[in-house]
């Protein structure tokens, strides 16, 4: 199992970096303050994510400008990822946990994104050994993208509903 580290670059939650023991793998950068579109850059590789929707999103995934897949999220913490090559993956959030697991069609865990309860803005990614390099980079960027989007949506919902709840409790 290979262990990678991810880290939020600033308080905006719009820039992330991923490093391996060998050095930096890439950066995920969101466009603007409210957009859920982003680009993951690693050397000559660019993986972009274009999003439609808010709670349930449809996301187009491009590799160096060419569409290679799409993903659909659900409000229940499951994201279905389908590549044009026919490969399918499922990214699931574990209940009451900061952990997300990416599995293949057979249900075999390929990658997990973990964050400690007080590890704000940083965590680790555990990657299965048999994942080819390009697939690993694609799934790593996709998983990190959806983790960042989910965290952002949760923070926004808390910011909106806590004051409403407090008014109701008065």
Coordinates of N, CA and C in Angstrom, one line a residue:
X1 N 0.9 -1.2 0.0 CA 0.0 0.0 0.0 C 0.9 1.2 0.0
X2 N 0.6 2.2 -0.9 CA 1.4 3.4 -1.0 C 0.6 4.5 -0.2
X3 N 1.4 5.3 0.5 CA 0.8 6.4 1.3 C 1.2 7.7 0.8
X4 N 0.2 8.5 0.4 CA 0.4 9.9 -0.1 C -0.2 10.8 0.9
X5 N 0.2 12.1 0.9 CA -0.3 13.1 1.8 C -1.0 14.2 1.0
X6 N -2.1 14.7 1.4 CA -2.7 15.9 0.8 C -2.8 17.0 1.8
X7 N -2.8 18.2 1.3 CA -2.9 19.4 2.3 C -3.5 20.5 1.6
X8 N -4.4 21.2 2.3 CA -5.1 22.4 1.9 C -4.0 23.5 1.9
X9 N -3.9 24.3 0.9 CA -2.8 25.3 0.8 C -3.1 26.6 1.5
X10 N -4.4 26.9 1.7 CA -4.8 28.2 2.3 C -6.1 28.0 3.0
X11 N -6.6 29.1 3.7 CA -7.9 29.0 4.4 C -9.1 29.0 3.5
X12 N -8.9 29.4 2.2 CA -10.0 29.5 1.3 C -10.6 28.1 0.9
X13 N -9.8 27.1 1.1 CA -10.2 25.7 0.7 C -10.3 25.6 -0.8
X14 N -9.6 26.4 -1.5 CA -9.6 26.4 -3.0 C -8.4 25.8 -3.7
X15 N -7.3 25.5 -2.9 CA -6.1 25.0 -3.4 C -5.6 23.9 -2.5
X16 N -5.2 22.8 -3.1 CA -4.7 21.6 -2.4 C -3.4 21.1 -3.1
X17 N -2.5 20.5 -2.4 CA -1.4 19.8 -2.9 C -1.3 18.4 -2.5
X18 N -0.7 17.5 -3.3 CA -0.6 16.1 -3.0 C 0.9 15.8 -3.1
X19 N 1.5 15.1 -2.1 CA 2.9 14.7 -2.1 C 3.0 13.2 -1.8
X20 N 4.0 12.7 -2.4 CA 4.4 11.3 -2.1 C 5.8 11.4 -1.4
X21 N 6.3 10.2 -0.9 CA 7.6 10.3 -0.3 C 8.7 10.8 -1.3
X22 N 8.4 10.6 -2.6 CA 9.4 11.1 -3.6 C 9.3 12.6 -3.9
X23 N 8.2 13.2 -3.5 CA 8.0 14.7 -3.8 C 6.6 15.0 -4.2
X24 N 6.4 16.2 -4.7 CA 5.1 16.7 -5.0 C 4.5 16.0 -6.2
X25 N 3.3 15.5 -6.1 CA 2.6 14.8 -7.3 C 1.8 15.8 -8.1
X26 N 1.1 16.8 -7.4 CA 0.3 17.7 -8.2 C -0.5 18.6 -7.3
X27 N -1.2 19.6 -7.9 CA -2.0 20.5 -7.2 C -3.4 20.6 -7.8
X28 N -4.4 20.7 -6.9 CA -5.8 20.8 -7.3 C -6.2 22.3 -7.0
X29 N -6.7 23.0 -8.0 CA -7.0 24.4 -7.8 C -8.4 24.6 -8.4
X30 N -9.3 25.2 -7.5 CA -10.7 25.5 -7.9 C -10.7 26.9 -8.6
X31 N -11.6 27.1 -9.5 CA -11.7 28.3 -10.2 C -12.7 29.3 -9.4
X32 N -12.2 30.4 -9.0 CA -13.1 31.4 -8.3 C -13.5 30.9 -6.9
X33 N -14.3 31.8 -6.3 CA -14.7 31.6 -4.9 C -15.9 30.6 -4.8
X34 N -16.8 30.6 -5.8 CA -18.0 29.8 -5.6 C -18.1 28.7 -6.7
X35 N -17.2 28.5 -7.5 CA -17.2 27.5 -8.6 C -16.8 26.2 -8.1
X36 N -17.4 25.1 -8.6 CA -17.0 23.8 -8.3 C -16.2 23.2 -9.4
X37 N -15.8 24.0 -10.4 CA -14.9 23.6 -11.4 C -13.5 23.7 -11.0
X38 N -12.6 22.7 -11.3 CA -11.2 22.7 -10.8 C -10.3 22.1 -11.8
X39 N -9.0 22.3 -11.6 CA -8.0 21.7 -12.4 C -6.9 21.1 -11.5
X40 N -6.6 19.8 -11.8 CA -5.5 19.1 -11.1 C -4.3 19.1 -12.1
X41 N -3.2 19.7 -11.7 CA -2.0 19.7 -12.6 C -0.9 18.9 -12.0
X42 N -0.2 18.1 -12.8 CA 0.9 17.3 -12.4 C 1.9 17.2 -13.6
X43 N 2.9 18.0 -13.5 CA 3.9 18.0 -14.7 C 3.2 18.4 -15.9
X44 N 3.2 17.6 -17.0 CA 2.5 17.9 -18.2 C 1.1 17.4 -18.3
X45 N 0.6 16.9 -17.2 CA -0.7 16.3 -17.1 C -1.7 17.4 -16.5
X46 N -2.9 17.5 -17.1 CA -3.9 18.4 -16.6 C -5.2 17.6 -16.6
X47 N -5.8 17.5 -15.4 CA -7.1 16.8 -15.3 C -8.1 17.8 -14.8
X48 N -9.1 18.1 -15.6 CA -10.1 19.1 -15.2 C -11.4 18.6 -14.9
X49 N -12.1 19.3 -14.0 CA -13.5 18.9 -13.5 C -14.4 20.0 -13.8
X50 N -15.5 19.8 -14.6 CA -16.5 20.8 -14.8 C -17.8 20.3 -14.2
X51 N -18.4 21.1 -13.4 CA -19.5 20.7 -12.6 C -20.8 21.4 -13.0
X52 N -21.9 20.6 -12.9 CA -23.2 21.2 -13.1 C -24.0 20.7 -11.9
X53 N -24.8 21.6 -11.3 CA -25.6 21.2 -10.1 C -25.0 21.6 -8.8
X54 N -25.7 21.4 -7.7 CA -25.1 21.7 -6.4 C -25.1 20.5 -5.5
X55 N -26.3 20.1 -5.0 CA -26.3 18.9 -4.1 C -26.0 17.6 -4.9
X56 N -26.8 17.4 -6.0 CA -26.5 16.3 -6.8 C -25.8 16.9 -8.1
X57 N -24.5 16.6 -8.2 CA -23.8 17.2 -9.3 C -23.5 16.2 -10.4
X58 N -23.4 16.7 -11.6 CA -22.9 16.0 -12.8 C -21.5 16.6 -13.1
X59 N -20.5 15.8 -13.1 CA -19.1 16.3 -13.4 C -18.5 15.7 -14.6
X60 N -18.0 16.5 -15.5 CA -17.3 16.0 -16.6 C -15.8 16.1 -16.3
X61 N -15.1 14.9 -16.6 CA -13.7 14.8 -16.3 C -12.9 14.8 -17.6
X62 N -11.9 15.7 -17.7 CA -11.1 15.8 -18.9 C -9.6 15.6 -18.6
X63 N -8.9 14.9 -19.4 CA -7.5 14.6 -19.3 C -6.8 15.4 -20.5
X64 N -6.0 16.4 -20.1 CA -5.4 17.2 -21.2 C -6.3 17.7 -22.2
X65 N -7.5 18.1 -21.8 CA -8.6 18.7 -22.6 C -9.5 17.7 -23.3
X66 N -9.3 16.4 -23.2 CA -10.1 15.4 -23.8 C -11.0 14.8 -22.7
X67 N -12.3 14.7 -23.0 CA -13.3 14.0 -22.1 C -12.9 12.6 -21.9
X68 N -12.7 12.2 -20.7 CA -12.3 10.8 -20.4 C -13.3 10.1 -19.4
X69 N -14.2 10.9 -18.9 CA -15.2 10.3 -18.0 C -16.2 11.3 -17.4
X70 N -17.0 10.8 -16.6 CA -18.0 11.6 -15.9 C -18.3 11.0 -14.5
X71 N -18.9 11.8 -13.7 CA -19.3 11.4 -12.4 C -20.6 12.0 -12.0
X72 N -21.3 11.3 -11.1 CA -22.6 11.8 -10.6 C -22.6 11.6 -9.1
X73 N -22.8 12.7 -8.4 CA -22.9 12.6 -6.9 C -24.3 12.4 -6.4
X74 N -24.5 11.9 -5.2 CA -25.8 11.9 -4.6 C -25.7 12.5 -3.2
X75 N -26.8 12.9 -2.7 CA -26.9 13.5 -1.4 C -26.6 12.5 -0.3
X76 N -26.5 11.2 -0.6 CA -26.3 10.2 0.4 C -24.8 9.8 0.5
X77 N -23.9 10.6 -0.1 CA -22.5 10.4 0.1 C -21.8 9.4 -0.9
X78 N -22.5 9.1 -2.0 CA -22.0 8.2 -3.0 C -21.8 8.9 -4.3
X79 N -20.6 8.7 -4.9 CA -20.3 9.3 -6.2 C -20.0 8.1 -7.1
X80 N -20.7 8.1 -8.2 CA -20.4 7.1 -9.3 C -19.6 7.7 -10.4
X81 N -18.5 7.1 -10.7 CA -17.5 7.6 -11.7 C -17.5 6.6 -12.8
X82 N -17.6 7.1 -14.0 CA -17.6 6.2 -15.2 C -16.7 6.8 -16.2
X83 N -15.7 6.0 -16.7 CA -14.7 6.4 -17.6 C -15.2 6.0 -19.0
X84 N -14.8 6.7 -20.1 CA -15.2 6.4 -21.4 C -14.7 5.0 -21.8
X85 N -13.7 4.5 -21.2 CA -13.1 3.2 -21.5 C -14.0 2.1 -20.9
X86 N -15.0 2.5 -20.1 CA -15.9 1.5 -19.5 C -15.7 1.1 -18.1
X87 N -14.6 1.6 -17.5 CA -14.3 1.3 -16.1 C -15.2 2.2 -15.3
X88 N -15.7 1.5 -14.2 CA -16.6 2.2 -13.2 C -16.0 2.1 -11.8
X89 N -16.2 3.2 -11.1 CA -15.8 3.3 -9.7 C -16.9 3.9 -8.8
X90 N -16.8 3.6 -7.5 CA -17.7 4.2 -6.6 C -16.9 4.8 -5.4
X91 N -17.1 6.1 -5.2 CA -16.5 6.8 -4.1 C -17.6 7.0 -3.0
X92 N -17.3 6.4 -1.8 CA -18.3 6.5 -0.7 C -17.7 7.2 0.5
X93 N -18.6 8.0 1.1 CA -18.2 8.6 2.4 C -18.7 7.7 3.5
X94 N -17.9 7.4 4.5 CA -18.3 6.6 5.6 C -19.1 7.4 6.6
X95 N -20.2 6.9 7.1 CA -21.0 7.7 8.0 C -20.2 8.2 9.2
X96 N -20.5 9.4 9.6 CA -19.9 10.0 10.8 C -18.3 9.9 10.8
X97 N -17.7 10.0 9.6 CA -16.3 9.8 9.5 C -15.7 10.8 8.5
X98 N -14.4 11.0 8.6 CA -13.7 11.8 7.6 C -13.1 11.0 6.5
X99 N -13.6 9.7 6.4 CA -13.0 8.8 5.5 C -13.8 8.6 4.3
X100 N -13.2 8.5 3.1 CA -13.9 8.2 1.8 C -13.1 7.1 1.2
X101 N -13.9 6.1 0.6 CA -13.2 4.9 0.0 C -13.6 4.9 -1.4
X102 N -12.7 4.7 -2.3 CA -12.9 4.5 -3.7 C -12.7 3.1 -4.1
X103 N -13.7 2.5 -4.7 CA -13.7 1.0 -5.0 C -14.0 0.8 -6.5
X104 N -13.5 -0.3 -7.0 CA -13.8 -0.6 -8.4 C -15.2 -1.3 -8.5
X105 N -15.6 -1.7 -9.7 CA -16.9 -2.4 -9.9 C -17.1 -3.6 -9.1
X106 N -16.0 -4.3 -8.8 CA -16.1 -5.6 -8.0 C -16.2 -5.3 -6.5
X107 N -16.1 -4.0 -6.1 CA -16.2 -3.7 -4.7 C -14.8 -3.7 -4.0
X108 N -13.7 -3.9 -4.8 CA -12.4 -3.9 -4.2 C -11.9 -2.5 -4.0
X109 N -11.5 -2.2 -2.8 CA -11.0 -0.9 -2.4 C -9.6 -0.6 -3.1
X110 N -9.6 0.5 -3.8 CA -8.4 0.9 -4.6 C -7.7 2.0 -3.9
X111 N -8.5 2.9 -3.2 CA -7.9 4.1 -2.6 C -8.8 4.5 -1.5
X112 N -8.2 5.1 -0.4 CA -9.0 5.7 0.7 C -8.4 7.0 1.1
X113 N -9.3 8.0 1.3 CA -8.9 9.3 1.7 C -9.3 9.5 3.2
X114 N -8.2 9.7 4.0 CA -8.5 9.7 5.4 C -8.0 11.0 6.0
X115 N -8.7 11.5 7.0 CA -8.4 12.7 7.7 C -8.8 12.5 9.2
X116 N -7.9 12.9 10.1 CA -8.2 12.7 11.5 C -9.2 13.8 11.9
X117 N -9.9 13.5 13.0 CA -10.9 14.4 13.5 C -10.5 15.9 13.6
X118 N -9.2 16.1 14.0 CA -8.7 17.4 14.2 C -7.7 17.8 13.1
X119 N -7.7 17.0 12.0 CA -6.7 17.3 11.0 C -7.2 18.2 9.9
X120 N -7.7 19.4 10.3 CA -8.3 20.3 9.4 C -7.3 20.6 8.3
X121 N -7.8 20.4 7.0 CA -7.0 20.8 5.9 C -5.8 19.9 5.5
X122 N -5.8 18.7 6.0 CA -4.7 17.8 5.6 C -5.2 16.4 6.0
X123 N -4.5 15.4 5.3 CA -4.8 14.0 5.5 C -4.0 13.1 4.6
X124 N -4.3 11.9 4.6 CA -3.5 10.9 3.8 C -4.4 10.1 2.8
X125 N -3.7 9.6 1.8 CA -4.4 8.8 0.8 C -3.7 7.5 0.8
X126 N -4.4 6.4 1.0 CA -3.8 5.0 0.9 C -4.2 4.5 -0.4
X127 N -3.2 4.0 -1.2 CA -3.4 3.6 -2.6 C -2.9 2.1 -2.7
X128 N -3.8 1.3 -3.3 CA -3.4 -0.1 -3.5 C -2.2 -0.2 -4.4
X129 N -1.4 -1.2 -4.2 CA -0.1 -1.3 -4.9 C -0.2 -1.6 -6.4
X130 N -1.3 -2.3 -6.8 CA -1.4 -2.7 -8.2 C -2.1 -1.7 -9.1
X131 N -2.2 -0.4 -8.7 CA -2.9 0.6 -9.6 C -1.9 1.2 -10.5
X132 N -2.1 1.1 -11.8 CA -1.2 1.8 -12.8 C -1.0 3.3 -12.5
X133 N 0.1 3.8 -12.8 CA 0.4 5.2 -12.5 C -0.6 6.2 -13.0
X134 N -1.0 6.1 -14.3 CA -1.9 7.1 -14.8 C -3.3 6.9 -14.2
X135 N -3.8 5.7 -14.0 CA -5.0 5.5 -13.3 C -5.0 6.0 -11.8
X136 N -3.8 5.8 -11.2 CA -3.7 6.3 -9.8 C -3.8 7.8 -9.8
X137 N -3.1 8.5 -10.7 CA -3.2 10.0 -10.8 C -4.6 10.5 -11.1
X138 N -5.3 9.8 -12.0 CA -6.7 10.1 -12.3 C -7.6 9.9 -11.1
X139 N -7.5 8.8 -10.5 CA -8.4 8.5 -9.3 C -8.1 9.4 -8.1
X140 N -6.8 9.6 -7.9 CA -6.3 10.5 -6.8 C -6.9 11.9 -7.0
X141 N -6.8 12.5 -8.2 CA -7.3 13.8 -8.4 C -8.8 13.8 -8.3
X142 N -9.5 12.8 -8.8 CA -10.9 12.8 -8.8 C -11.4 12.6 -7.3
X143 N -10.8 11.7 -6.6 CA -11.2 11.6 -5.1 C -11.0 12.8 -4.3
X144 N -9.8 13.5 -4.5 CA -9.5 14.7 -3.8 C -10.5 15.8 -4.2
X145 N -10.8 15.9 -5.5 CA -11.8 16.9 -5.9 C -13.1 16.7 -5.2
X146 N -13.6 15.5 -5.2 CA -14.9 15.2 -4.5 C -14.9 15.4 -3.0
X147 N -13.7 15.1 -2.4 CA -13.6 15.3 -1.0 C -13.7 16.8 -0.7
X148 N -13.0 17.6 -1.5 CA -13.0 19.1 -1.3 C -14.4 19.7 -1.5
X149 N -15.0 19.2 -2.5 CA -16.4 19.7 -2.8 C -17.3 19.3 -1.7
X150 N -17.3 18.1 -1.2 CA -18.2 17.7 -0.1 C -17.9 18.5 1.1
X151 N -16.6 18.7 1.5 CA -16.3 19.5 2.7 C -16.8 20.9 2.5
X152 N -16.7 21.5 1.4 CA -17.2 22.8 1.1 C -18.7 22.9 1.3
X153 N -19.4 22.0 0.7 CA -20.9 22.0 0.8 C -21.3 21.8 2.3
X154 N -20.7 20.9 3.0 CA -21.0 20.7 4.4 C -20.8 22.0 5.2
X155 N -19.7 22.7 5.0 CA -19.4 23.9 5.7 C -20.4 25.0 5.4
X156 N -20.8 25.1 4.1 CA -21.8 26.0 3.7 C -23.2 25.8 4.3
X157 N -23.5 24.5 4.4 CA -24.8 24.1 5.0 C -24.8 24.4 6.5
X158 N -23.7 24.1 7.1 CA -23.6 24.4 8.6 C -23.7 25.9 8.8
X159 N -23.1 26.7 8.0 CA -23.1 28.2 8.1 C -24.5 28.7 7.9
X160 N -25.3 28.1 7.0 CA -26.6 28.5 6.8 C -27.6 28.1 7.8
X161 N -27.5 26.8 8.2 CA -28.6 26.2 9.0 C -28.4 26.4 10.5
X162 N -27.2 26.6 11.0 CA -26.9 26.9 12.4 C -27.7 28.1 12.9
X163 N -27.6 29.3 12.2 CA -28.3 30.5 12.6 C -29.9 30.2 12.6
X164 N -30.3 29.5 11.5 CA -31.7 29.2 11.4 C -32.2 28.4 12.6
X165 N -31.4 27.3 12.9 CA -31.7 26.5 14.0 C -31.7 27.2 15.4
X166 N -30.8 28.1 15.5 CA -30.7 28.9 16.8 C -31.9 29.8 16.9
X167 N -32.4 30.4 15.8 CA -33.6 31.2 15.8 C -34.9 30.4 16.2
X168 N -34.9 29.2 15.7 CA -36.0 28.3 16.0 C -36.0 27.9 17.5
X169 N -34.8 27.7 18.1 CA -34.7 27.3 19.5 C -35.0 28.4 20.5
X170 N -35.0 29.6 20.1 CA -35.3 30.8 20.9 C -36.7 30.7 21.5

